[in-house]
Short mmCIF file of N, CA, C and O in Angstrom, two decimals:
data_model
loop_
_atom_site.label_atom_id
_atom_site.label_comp_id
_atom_site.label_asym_id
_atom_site.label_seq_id
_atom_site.Cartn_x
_atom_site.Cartn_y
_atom_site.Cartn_z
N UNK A 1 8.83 90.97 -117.77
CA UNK A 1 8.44 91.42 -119.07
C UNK A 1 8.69 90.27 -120.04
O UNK A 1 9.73 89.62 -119.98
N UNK A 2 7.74 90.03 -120.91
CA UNK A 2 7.85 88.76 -121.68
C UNK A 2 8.92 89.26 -122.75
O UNK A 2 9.90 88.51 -122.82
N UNK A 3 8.94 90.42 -123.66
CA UNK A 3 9.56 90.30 -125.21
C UNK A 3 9.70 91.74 -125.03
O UNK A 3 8.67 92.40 -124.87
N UNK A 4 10.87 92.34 -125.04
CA UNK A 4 11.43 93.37 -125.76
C UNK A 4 12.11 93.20 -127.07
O UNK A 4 12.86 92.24 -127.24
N UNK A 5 11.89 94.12 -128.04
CA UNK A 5 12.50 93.65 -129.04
C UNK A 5 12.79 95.14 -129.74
O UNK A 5 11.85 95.81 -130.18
N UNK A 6 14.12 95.58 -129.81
CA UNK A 6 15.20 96.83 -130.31
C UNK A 6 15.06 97.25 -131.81
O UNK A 6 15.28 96.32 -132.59
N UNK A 7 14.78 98.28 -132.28
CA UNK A 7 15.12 98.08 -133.46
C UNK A 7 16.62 99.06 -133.46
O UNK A 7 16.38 100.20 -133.06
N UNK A 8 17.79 98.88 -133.75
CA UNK A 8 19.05 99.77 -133.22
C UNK A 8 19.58 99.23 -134.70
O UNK A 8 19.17 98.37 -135.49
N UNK A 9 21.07 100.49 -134.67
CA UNK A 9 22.04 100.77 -135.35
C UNK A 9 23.23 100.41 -134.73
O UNK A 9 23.04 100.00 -133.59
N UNK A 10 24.38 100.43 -135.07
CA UNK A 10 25.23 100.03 -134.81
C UNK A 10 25.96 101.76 -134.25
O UNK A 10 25.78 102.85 -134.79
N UNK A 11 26.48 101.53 -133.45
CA UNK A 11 26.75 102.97 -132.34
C UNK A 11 28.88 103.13 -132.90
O UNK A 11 29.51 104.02 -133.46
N UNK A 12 29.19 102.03 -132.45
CA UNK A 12 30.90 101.91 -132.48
C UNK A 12 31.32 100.97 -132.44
O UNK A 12 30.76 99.92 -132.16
N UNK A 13 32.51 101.17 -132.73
CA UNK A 13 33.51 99.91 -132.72
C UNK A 13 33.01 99.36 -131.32
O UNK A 13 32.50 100.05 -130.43
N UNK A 14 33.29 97.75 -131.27
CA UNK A 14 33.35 97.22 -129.87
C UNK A 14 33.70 95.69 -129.95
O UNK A 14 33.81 95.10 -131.03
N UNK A 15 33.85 95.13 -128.81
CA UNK A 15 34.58 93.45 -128.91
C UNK A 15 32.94 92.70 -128.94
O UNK A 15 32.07 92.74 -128.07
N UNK A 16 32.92 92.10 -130.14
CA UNK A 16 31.86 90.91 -129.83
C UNK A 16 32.28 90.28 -128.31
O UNK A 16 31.40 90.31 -127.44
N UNK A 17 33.10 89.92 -128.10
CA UNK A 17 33.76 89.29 -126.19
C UNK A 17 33.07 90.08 -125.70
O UNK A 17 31.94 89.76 -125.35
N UNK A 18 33.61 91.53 -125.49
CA UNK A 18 33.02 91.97 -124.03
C UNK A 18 31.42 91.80 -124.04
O UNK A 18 31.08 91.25 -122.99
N UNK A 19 30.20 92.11 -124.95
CA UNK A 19 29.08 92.46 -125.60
C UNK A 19 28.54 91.01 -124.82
O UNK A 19 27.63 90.88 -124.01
N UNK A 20 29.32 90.15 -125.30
CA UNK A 20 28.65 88.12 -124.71
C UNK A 20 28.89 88.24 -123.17
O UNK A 20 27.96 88.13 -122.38
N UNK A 21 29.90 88.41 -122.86
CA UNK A 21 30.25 88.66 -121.58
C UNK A 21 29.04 89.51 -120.37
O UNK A 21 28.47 89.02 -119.38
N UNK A 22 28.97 90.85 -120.92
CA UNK A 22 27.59 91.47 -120.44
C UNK A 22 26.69 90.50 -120.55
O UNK A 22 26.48 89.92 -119.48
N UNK A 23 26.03 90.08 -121.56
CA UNK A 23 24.46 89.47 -122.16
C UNK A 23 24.90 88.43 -121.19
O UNK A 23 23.94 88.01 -120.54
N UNK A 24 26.14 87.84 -120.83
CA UNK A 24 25.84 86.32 -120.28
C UNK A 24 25.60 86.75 -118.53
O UNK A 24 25.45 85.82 -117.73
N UNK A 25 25.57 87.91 -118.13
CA UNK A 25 25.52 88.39 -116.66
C UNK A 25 23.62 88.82 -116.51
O UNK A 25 22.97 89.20 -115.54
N UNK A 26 23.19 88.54 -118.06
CA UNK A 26 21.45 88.69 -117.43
C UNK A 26 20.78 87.35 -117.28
O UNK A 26 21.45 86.64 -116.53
N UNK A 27 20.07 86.96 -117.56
CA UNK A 27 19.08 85.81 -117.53
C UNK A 27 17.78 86.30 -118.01
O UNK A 27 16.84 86.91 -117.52
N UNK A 28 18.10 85.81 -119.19
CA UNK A 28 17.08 85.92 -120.38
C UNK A 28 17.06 85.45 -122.01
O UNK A 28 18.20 85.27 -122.43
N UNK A 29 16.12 85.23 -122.90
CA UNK A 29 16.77 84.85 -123.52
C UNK A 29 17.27 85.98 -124.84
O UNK A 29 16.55 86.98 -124.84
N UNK A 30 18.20 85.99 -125.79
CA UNK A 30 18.56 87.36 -126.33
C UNK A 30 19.17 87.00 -127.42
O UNK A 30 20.06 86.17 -127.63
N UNK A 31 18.16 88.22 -128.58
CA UNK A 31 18.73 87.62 -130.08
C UNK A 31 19.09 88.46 -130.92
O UNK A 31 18.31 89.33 -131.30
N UNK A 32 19.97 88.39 -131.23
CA UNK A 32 21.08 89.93 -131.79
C UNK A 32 20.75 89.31 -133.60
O UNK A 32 21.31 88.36 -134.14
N UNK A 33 19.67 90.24 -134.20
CA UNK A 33 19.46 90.02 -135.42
C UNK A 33 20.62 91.30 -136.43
O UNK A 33 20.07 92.03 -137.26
N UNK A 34 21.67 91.36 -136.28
CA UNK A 34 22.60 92.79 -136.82
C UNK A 34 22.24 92.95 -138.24
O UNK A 34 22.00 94.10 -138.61
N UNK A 35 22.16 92.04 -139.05
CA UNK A 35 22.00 92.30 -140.47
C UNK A 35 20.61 92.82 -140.54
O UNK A 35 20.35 93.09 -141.71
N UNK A 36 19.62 93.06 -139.73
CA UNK A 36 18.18 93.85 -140.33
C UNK A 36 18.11 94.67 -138.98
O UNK A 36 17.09 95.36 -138.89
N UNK A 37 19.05 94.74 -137.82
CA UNK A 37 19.10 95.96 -136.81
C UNK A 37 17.76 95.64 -135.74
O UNK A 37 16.97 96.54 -135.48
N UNK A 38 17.63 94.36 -135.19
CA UNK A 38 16.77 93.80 -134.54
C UNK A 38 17.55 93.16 -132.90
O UNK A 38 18.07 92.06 -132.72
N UNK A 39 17.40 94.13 -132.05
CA UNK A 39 17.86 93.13 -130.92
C UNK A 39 16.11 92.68 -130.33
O UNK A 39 15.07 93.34 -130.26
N UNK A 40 16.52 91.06 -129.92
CA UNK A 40 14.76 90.89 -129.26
C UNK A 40 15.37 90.11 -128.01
O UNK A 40 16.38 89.41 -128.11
N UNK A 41 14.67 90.30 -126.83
CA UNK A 41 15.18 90.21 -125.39
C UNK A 41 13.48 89.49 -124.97
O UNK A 41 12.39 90.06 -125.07
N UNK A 42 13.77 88.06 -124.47
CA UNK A 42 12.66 87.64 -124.18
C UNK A 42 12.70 87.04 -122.84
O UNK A 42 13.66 86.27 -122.73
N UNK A 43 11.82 87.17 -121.60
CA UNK A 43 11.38 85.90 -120.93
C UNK A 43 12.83 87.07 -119.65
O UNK A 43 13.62 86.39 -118.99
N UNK A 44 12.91 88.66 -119.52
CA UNK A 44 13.90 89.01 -118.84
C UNK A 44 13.16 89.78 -117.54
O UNK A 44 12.26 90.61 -117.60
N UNK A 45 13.60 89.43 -116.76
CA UNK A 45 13.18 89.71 -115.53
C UNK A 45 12.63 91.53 -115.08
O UNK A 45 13.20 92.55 -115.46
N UNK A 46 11.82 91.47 -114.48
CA UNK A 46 11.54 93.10 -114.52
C UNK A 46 12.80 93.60 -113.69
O UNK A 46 13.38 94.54 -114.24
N UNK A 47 13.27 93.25 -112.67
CA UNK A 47 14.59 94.24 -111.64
C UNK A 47 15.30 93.78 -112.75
O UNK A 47 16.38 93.75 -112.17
N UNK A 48 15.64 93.30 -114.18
CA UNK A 48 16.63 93.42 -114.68
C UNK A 48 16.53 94.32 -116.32
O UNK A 48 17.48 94.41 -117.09
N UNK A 49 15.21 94.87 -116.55
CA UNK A 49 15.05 95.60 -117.37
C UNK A 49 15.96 96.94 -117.54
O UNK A 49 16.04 97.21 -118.73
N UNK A 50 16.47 97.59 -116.96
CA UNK A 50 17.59 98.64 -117.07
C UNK A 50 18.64 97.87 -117.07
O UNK A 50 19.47 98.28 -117.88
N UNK A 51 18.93 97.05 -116.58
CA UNK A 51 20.41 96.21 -117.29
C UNK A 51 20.41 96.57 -118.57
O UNK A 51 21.29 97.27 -119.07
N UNK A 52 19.01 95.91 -119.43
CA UNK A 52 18.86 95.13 -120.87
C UNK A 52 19.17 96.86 -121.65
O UNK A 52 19.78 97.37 -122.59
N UNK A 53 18.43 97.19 -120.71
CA UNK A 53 18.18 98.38 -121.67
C UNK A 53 19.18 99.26 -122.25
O UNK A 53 19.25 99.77 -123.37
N UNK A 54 20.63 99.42 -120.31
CA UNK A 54 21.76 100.00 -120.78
C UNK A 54 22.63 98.89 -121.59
O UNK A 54 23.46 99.31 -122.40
N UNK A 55 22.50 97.77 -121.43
CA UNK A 55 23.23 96.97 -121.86
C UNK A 55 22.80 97.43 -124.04
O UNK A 55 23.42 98.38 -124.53
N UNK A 56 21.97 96.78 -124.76
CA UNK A 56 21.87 97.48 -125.60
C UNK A 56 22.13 99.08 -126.18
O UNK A 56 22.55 99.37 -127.30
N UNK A 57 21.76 100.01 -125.09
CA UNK A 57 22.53 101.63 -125.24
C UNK A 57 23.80 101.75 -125.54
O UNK A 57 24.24 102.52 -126.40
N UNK A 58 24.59 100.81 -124.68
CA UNK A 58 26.23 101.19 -124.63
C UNK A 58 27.03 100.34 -126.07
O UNK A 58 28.15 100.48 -126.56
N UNK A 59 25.63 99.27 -126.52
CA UNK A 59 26.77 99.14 -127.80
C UNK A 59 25.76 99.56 -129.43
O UNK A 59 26.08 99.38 -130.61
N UNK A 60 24.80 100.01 -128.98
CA UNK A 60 24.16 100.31 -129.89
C UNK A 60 23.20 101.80 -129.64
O UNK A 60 23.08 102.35 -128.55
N UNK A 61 22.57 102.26 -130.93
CA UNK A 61 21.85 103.73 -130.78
C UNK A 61 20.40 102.40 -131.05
O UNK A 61 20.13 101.35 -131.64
N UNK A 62 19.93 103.30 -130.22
CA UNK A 62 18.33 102.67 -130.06
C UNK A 62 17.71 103.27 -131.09
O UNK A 62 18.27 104.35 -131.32
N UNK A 63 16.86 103.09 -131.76
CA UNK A 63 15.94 103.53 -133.20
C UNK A 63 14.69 103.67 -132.64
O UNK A 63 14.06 104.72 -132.80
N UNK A 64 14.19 102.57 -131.88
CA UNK A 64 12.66 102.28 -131.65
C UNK A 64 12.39 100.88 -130.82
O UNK A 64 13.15 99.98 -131.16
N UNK A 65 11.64 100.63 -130.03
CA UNK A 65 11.27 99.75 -129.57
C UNK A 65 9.56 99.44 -129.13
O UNK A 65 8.54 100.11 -129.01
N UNK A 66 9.93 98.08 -128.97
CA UNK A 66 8.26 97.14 -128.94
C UNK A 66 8.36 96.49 -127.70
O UNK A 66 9.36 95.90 -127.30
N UNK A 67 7.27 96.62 -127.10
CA UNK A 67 7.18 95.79 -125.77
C UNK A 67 5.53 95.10 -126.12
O UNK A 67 4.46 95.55 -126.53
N UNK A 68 6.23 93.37 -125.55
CA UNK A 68 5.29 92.47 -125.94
C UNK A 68 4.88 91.72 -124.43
O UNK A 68 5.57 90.88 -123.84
N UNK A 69 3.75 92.20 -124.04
CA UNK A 69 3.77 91.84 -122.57
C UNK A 69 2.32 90.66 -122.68
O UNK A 69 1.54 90.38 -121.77
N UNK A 70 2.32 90.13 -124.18
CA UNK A 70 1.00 89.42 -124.27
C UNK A 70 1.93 87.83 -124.55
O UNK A 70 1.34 86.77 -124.35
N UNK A 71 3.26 87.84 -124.96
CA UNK A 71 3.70 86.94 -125.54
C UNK A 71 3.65 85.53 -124.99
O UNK A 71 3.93 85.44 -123.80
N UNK A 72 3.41 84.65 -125.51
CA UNK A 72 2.85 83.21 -124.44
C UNK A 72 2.09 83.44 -123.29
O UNK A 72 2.41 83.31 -122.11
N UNK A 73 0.98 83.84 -123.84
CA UNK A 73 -0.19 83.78 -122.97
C UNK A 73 -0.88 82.57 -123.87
O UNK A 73 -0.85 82.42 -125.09
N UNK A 74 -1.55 81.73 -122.84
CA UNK A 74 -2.37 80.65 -123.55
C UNK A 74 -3.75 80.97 -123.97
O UNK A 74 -4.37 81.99 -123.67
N UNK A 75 -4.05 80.26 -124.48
CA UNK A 75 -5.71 80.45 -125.58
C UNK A 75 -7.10 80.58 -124.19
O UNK A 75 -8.27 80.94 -124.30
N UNK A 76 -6.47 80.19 -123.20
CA UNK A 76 -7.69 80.09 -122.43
C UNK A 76 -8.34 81.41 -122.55
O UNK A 76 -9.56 81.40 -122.41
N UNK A 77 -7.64 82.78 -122.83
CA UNK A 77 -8.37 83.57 -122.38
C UNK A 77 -8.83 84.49 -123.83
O UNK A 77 -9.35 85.60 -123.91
N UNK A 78 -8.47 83.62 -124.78
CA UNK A 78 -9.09 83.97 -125.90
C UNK A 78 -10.64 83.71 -126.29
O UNK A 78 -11.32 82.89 -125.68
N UNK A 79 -11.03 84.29 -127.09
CA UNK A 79 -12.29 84.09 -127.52
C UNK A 79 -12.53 84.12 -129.19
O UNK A 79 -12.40 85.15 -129.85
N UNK A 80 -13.00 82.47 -129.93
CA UNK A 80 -12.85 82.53 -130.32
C UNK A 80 -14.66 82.49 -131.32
O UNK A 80 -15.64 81.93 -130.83
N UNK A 81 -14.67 83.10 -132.51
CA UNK A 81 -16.01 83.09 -132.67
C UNK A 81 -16.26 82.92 -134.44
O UNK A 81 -16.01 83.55 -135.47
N UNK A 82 -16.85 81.80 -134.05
CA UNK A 82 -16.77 81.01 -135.64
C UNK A 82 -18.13 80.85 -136.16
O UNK A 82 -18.98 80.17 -135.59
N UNK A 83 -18.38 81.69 -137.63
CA UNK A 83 -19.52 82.23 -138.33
C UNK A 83 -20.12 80.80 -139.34
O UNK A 83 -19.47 80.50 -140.34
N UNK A 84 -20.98 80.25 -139.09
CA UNK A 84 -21.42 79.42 -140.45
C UNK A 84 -21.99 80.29 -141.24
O UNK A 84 -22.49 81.37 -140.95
N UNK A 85 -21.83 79.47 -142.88
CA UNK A 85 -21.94 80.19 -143.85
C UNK A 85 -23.33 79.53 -143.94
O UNK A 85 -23.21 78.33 -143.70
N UNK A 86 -24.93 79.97 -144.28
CA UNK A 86 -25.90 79.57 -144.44
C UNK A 86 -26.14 79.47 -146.08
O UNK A 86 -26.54 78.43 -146.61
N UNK A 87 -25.86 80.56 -146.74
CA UNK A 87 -26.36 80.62 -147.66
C UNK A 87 -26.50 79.71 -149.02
O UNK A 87 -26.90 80.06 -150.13
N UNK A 88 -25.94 78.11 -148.48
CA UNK A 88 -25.86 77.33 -149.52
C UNK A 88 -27.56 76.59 -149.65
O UNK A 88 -27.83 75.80 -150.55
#
């Protein structure tokens, strides 16, 4: 999965330590935005998606989430379609 990204609250007390400790047992990359309630989890392996997922549950209440399964895909498979203006 390319980009999960959390929108959560803060659940309870807990050790910033233990919280790094977990996050450092996945492989992925992971960005704890707390002041606007944004966790975003990128580039994390699918057999490790229920990690991410309890891992965020146990220190936070989940609000809502986005799954970005387009993220760094290259232009090849875009299409792009560019209008001239005639009317001059």
């Amino acid at each position: 999965m390319n980009k999960i990204t959390f929108k959560v609250s803060t659940q309870k007390d807990y050790s910033v330590a233990a919280l790094i400790k977990e996050v450092n047992k996945i492989s992925c990359k992971i960005r704890f935005d707390l002041e606007n309630g944004i966790v975003a989890v990128e580039n994390v392996n699918d057999t490790m998606v229920d990690s991410v997922i309890d891992l965020i549950n146990n220190y936070y209440t989940i609000l809502g989430v986005e799954i970005d399964n387009t993220f760094g895909e290259t232009t090849e498979n875009q299409v792009v379609t560019v209008v001239e203006d005639t009317t001059n």
